Amino acid sequence: VKLSSKTIAAEGAKIGADVPGFESFWACNEGAGAQRQGLNGVATYARAGTVVRADCEPLGERELDKEGRCLLTDHGAFVLFNVYVPNSSGGSR
């Protein structure tokens, strides 16, 4: 399934992204650079009210952050990094 942040915002309930009692946080690939939109991305679901902050661009490198491969959620007692790592057959990257 290809998703974008616009689709999630507009149709979250329809596509099953909204779950009662939970908050969802998303990092989506919006098609930056050579990346094709909607092919990479991660989501973290947490019980409502348990996340202090979330950051879908936590790496501090715009080129990497726009690929939608990393999402940080701060839960107070711990910080979770949700990371998508592709297989190594794609070259030196």
PDB file of C-alpha atoms in Angstrom:
ATOM      1  CA  VAL A   1       0.000   0.000   0.000  1.00  0.00           C
ATOM      2  CA  LYS A   2       1.378   3.395  -0.933  1.00  0.00           C
ATOM      3  CA  LEU A   3       0.623   6.124   1.597  1.00  0.00           C
ATOM      4  CA  SER A   4       1.455   9.779   1.923  1.00  0.00           C
ATOM      5  CA  SER A   5       1.002  12.107   4.878  1.00  0.00           C
ATOM      6  CA  LYS A   6      -1.809  13.819   2.925  1.00  0.00           C
ATOM      7  CA  THR A   7      -3.692  10.524   2.516  1.00  0.00           C
ATOM      8  CA  ILE A   8      -3.339   9.690   6.199  1.00  0.00           C
ATOM      9  CA  ALA A   9      -4.558  13.133   7.271  1.00  0.00           C
ATOM     10  CA  ALA A  10      -7.503  13.141   4.863  1.00  0.00           C
ATOM     11  CA  GLU A  11      -8.582   9.508   5.037  1.00  0.00           C
ATOM     12  CA  GLY A  12      -7.104   8.128   8.277  1.00  0.00           C
ATOM     13  CA  ALA A  13     -10.304   6.493   9.534  1.00  0.00           C
ATOM     14  CA  LYS A  14     -11.224   5.100   6.119  1.00  0.00           C
ATOM     15  CA  ILE A  15      -7.869   3.369   5.588  1.00  0.00           C
ATOM     16  CA  GLY A  16      -7.596   2.040   9.163  1.00  0.00           C
ATOM     17  CA  ALA A  17      -4.918   4.458  10.361  1.00  0.00           C
ATOM     18  CA  ASP A  18      -7.101   5.790  13.203  1.00  0.00           C
ATOM     19  CA  VAL A  19      -7.458   3.284  16.049  1.00  0.00           C
ATOM     20  CA  PRO A  20      -9.682   4.200  19.034  1.00  0.00           C
ATOM     21  CA  GLY A  21      -7.646   4.692  22.223  1.00  0.00           C
ATOM     22  CA  PHE A  22      -4.361   5.016  20.337  1.00  0.00           C
ATOM     23  CA  GLU A  23      -2.370   7.793  18.721  1.00  0.00           C
ATOM     24  CA  SER A  24      -0.459   7.138  15.524  1.00  0.00           C
ATOM     25  CA  PHE A  25       2.718   8.844  14.401  1.00  0.00           C
ATOM     26  CA  TRP A  26       3.984   8.574  10.835  1.00  0.00           C
ATOM     27  CA  ALA A  27       7.122   9.228   8.824  1.00  0.00           C
ATOM     28  CA  CYS A  28       6.267   9.059   5.127  1.00  0.00           C
ATOM     29  CA  ASN A  29       8.396   9.258   2.020  1.00  0.00           C
ATOM     30  CA  GLU A  30       7.019  12.214   0.111  1.00  0.00           C
ATOM     31  CA  GLY A  31       9.048  11.508  -3.030  1.00  0.00           C
ATOM     32  CA  ALA A  32      12.184  13.524  -2.233  1.00  0.00           C
ATOM     33  CA  GLY A  33      15.134  13.178  -4.589  1.00  0.00           C
ATOM     34  CA  ALA A  34      15.344   9.827  -6.333  1.00  0.00           C
ATOM     35  CA  GLN A  35      12.886   8.222  -3.914  1.00  0.00           C
ATOM     36  CA  ARG A  36       9.447   7.232  -5.193  1.00  0.00           C
ATOM     37  CA  GLN A  37       6.607   8.627  -3.099  1.00  0.00           C
ATOM     38  CA  GLY A  38       4.894   6.249  -0.713  1.00  0.00           C
ATOM     39  CA  LEU A  39       7.336   3.355  -0.930  1.00  0.00           C
ATOM     40  CA  ASN A  40       9.178   3.785   2.402  1.00  0.00           C
ATOM     41  CA  GLY A  41       7.730   4.780   5.695  1.00  0.00           C
ATOM     42  CA  VAL A  42       7.184   3.833   9.300  1.00  0.00           C
ATOM     43  CA  ALA A  43       4.392   4.261  11.810  1.00  0.00           C
ATOM     44  CA  THR A  44       4.260   3.933  15.586  1.00  0.00           C
ATOM     45  CA  TYR A  45       1.026   3.395  17.488  1.00  0.00           C
ATOM     46  CA  ALA A  46       0.903   4.175  21.210  1.00  0.00           C
ATOM     47  CA  ARG A  47      -1.861   4.342  23.786  1.00  0.00           C
ATOM     48  CA  ALA A  48      -3.405   7.824  23.807  1.00  0.00           C
ATOM     49  CA  GLY A  49      -1.604  10.235  26.104  1.00  0.00           C
ATOM     50  CA  THR A  50       1.595   8.208  26.535  1.00  0.00           C
ATOM     51  CA  VAL A  51       3.796  10.051  24.025  1.00  0.00           C
ATOM     52  CA  VAL A  52       5.507  13.238  25.190  1.00  0.00           C
ATOM     53  CA  ARG A  53       6.696  14.206  21.713  1.00  0.00           C
ATOM     54  CA  ALA A  54       7.203  12.725  18.262  1.00  0.00           C
ATOM     55  CA  ASP A  55       9.579  13.689  15.475  1.00  0.00           C
ATOM     56  CA  CYS A  56       9.385  12.377  11.919  1.00  0.00           C
ATOM     57  CA  GLU A  57      12.668  14.113  11.015  1.00  0.00           C
ATOM     58  CA  PRO A  58      14.943  13.101  13.926  1.00  0.00           C
ATOM     59  CA  LEU A  59      18.210  12.553  12.055  1.00  0.00           C
ATOM     60  CA  GLY A  60      18.948  16.198  11.363  1.00  0.00           C
ATOM     61  CA  GLU A  61      19.843  15.410   7.747  1.00  0.00           C
ATOM     62  CA  ARG A  62      17.110  16.705   5.460  1.00  0.00           C
ATOM     63  CA  GLU A  63      18.011  14.330   2.622  1.00  0.00           C
ATOM     64  CA  LEU A  64      17.695  11.276   4.893  1.00  0.00           C
ATOM     65  CA  ASP A  65      14.732  12.507   6.942  1.00  0.00           C
ATOM     66  CA  LYS A  66      12.591  13.087   3.845  1.00  0.00           C
ATOM     67  CA  GLU A  67      12.877   9.391   2.928  1.00  0.00           C
ATOM     68  CA  GLY A  68      10.493   8.488   5.777  1.00  0.00           C
ATOM     69  CA  ARG A  69      12.753   5.800   7.215  1.00  0.00           C
ATOM     70  CA  CYS A  70      13.000   6.971  10.842  1.00  0.00           C
ATOM     71  CA  LEU A  71      10.491   8.105  13.452  1.00  0.00           C
ATOM     72  CA  LEU A  72      11.249   9.087  17.051  1.00  0.00           C
ATOM     73  CA  THR A  73       8.657   8.917  19.825  1.00  0.00           C
ATOM     74  CA  ASP A  74       9.517  10.089  23.347  1.00  0.00           C
ATOM     75  CA  HIS A  75       7.522   8.219  25.978  1.00  0.00           C
ATOM     76  CA  GLY A  76       9.063   9.971  28.989  1.00  0.00           C
ATOM     77  CA  ALA A  77      10.767   6.936  30.539  1.00  0.00           C
ATOM     78  CA  PHE A  78      12.231   5.881  27.180  1.00  0.00           C
ATOM     79  CA  VAL A  79      12.696   7.055  23.601  1.00  0.00           C
ATOM     80  CA  LEU A  80      11.779   4.771  20.716  1.00  0.00           C
ATOM     81  CA  PHE A  81      13.326   4.969  17.253  1.00  0.00           C
ATOM     82  CA  ASN A  82      11.231   3.165  14.653  1.00  0.00           C
ATOM     83  CA  VAL A  83      13.528   2.594  11.686  1.00  0.00           C
ATOM     84  CA  TYR A  84      13.046   1.050   8.253  1.00  0.00           C
ATOM     85  CA  VAL A  85      16.304  -0.340   6.877  1.00  0.00           C
ATOM     86  CA  PRO A  86      16.238  -1.731   3.324  1.00  0.00           C
ATOM     87  CA  ASN A  87      18.266  -4.780   2.379  1.00  0.00           C
ATOM     88  CA  SER A  88      21.826  -4.229   1.230  1.00  0.00           C
ATOM     89  CA  SER A  89      21.336  -5.343  -2.377  1.00  0.00           C
ATOM     90  CA  GLY A  90      20.665  -1.758  -3.476  1.00  0.00           C
ATOM     91  CA  GLY A  91      24.301  -0.694  -3.726  1.00  0.00           C
ATOM     92  CA  SER A  92      26.728   1.167  -1.480  1.00  0.00           C
ATOM     93  CA  ARG A  93      24.069   3.108   0.394  1.00  0.00           C
TER      94      ARG A  93
END
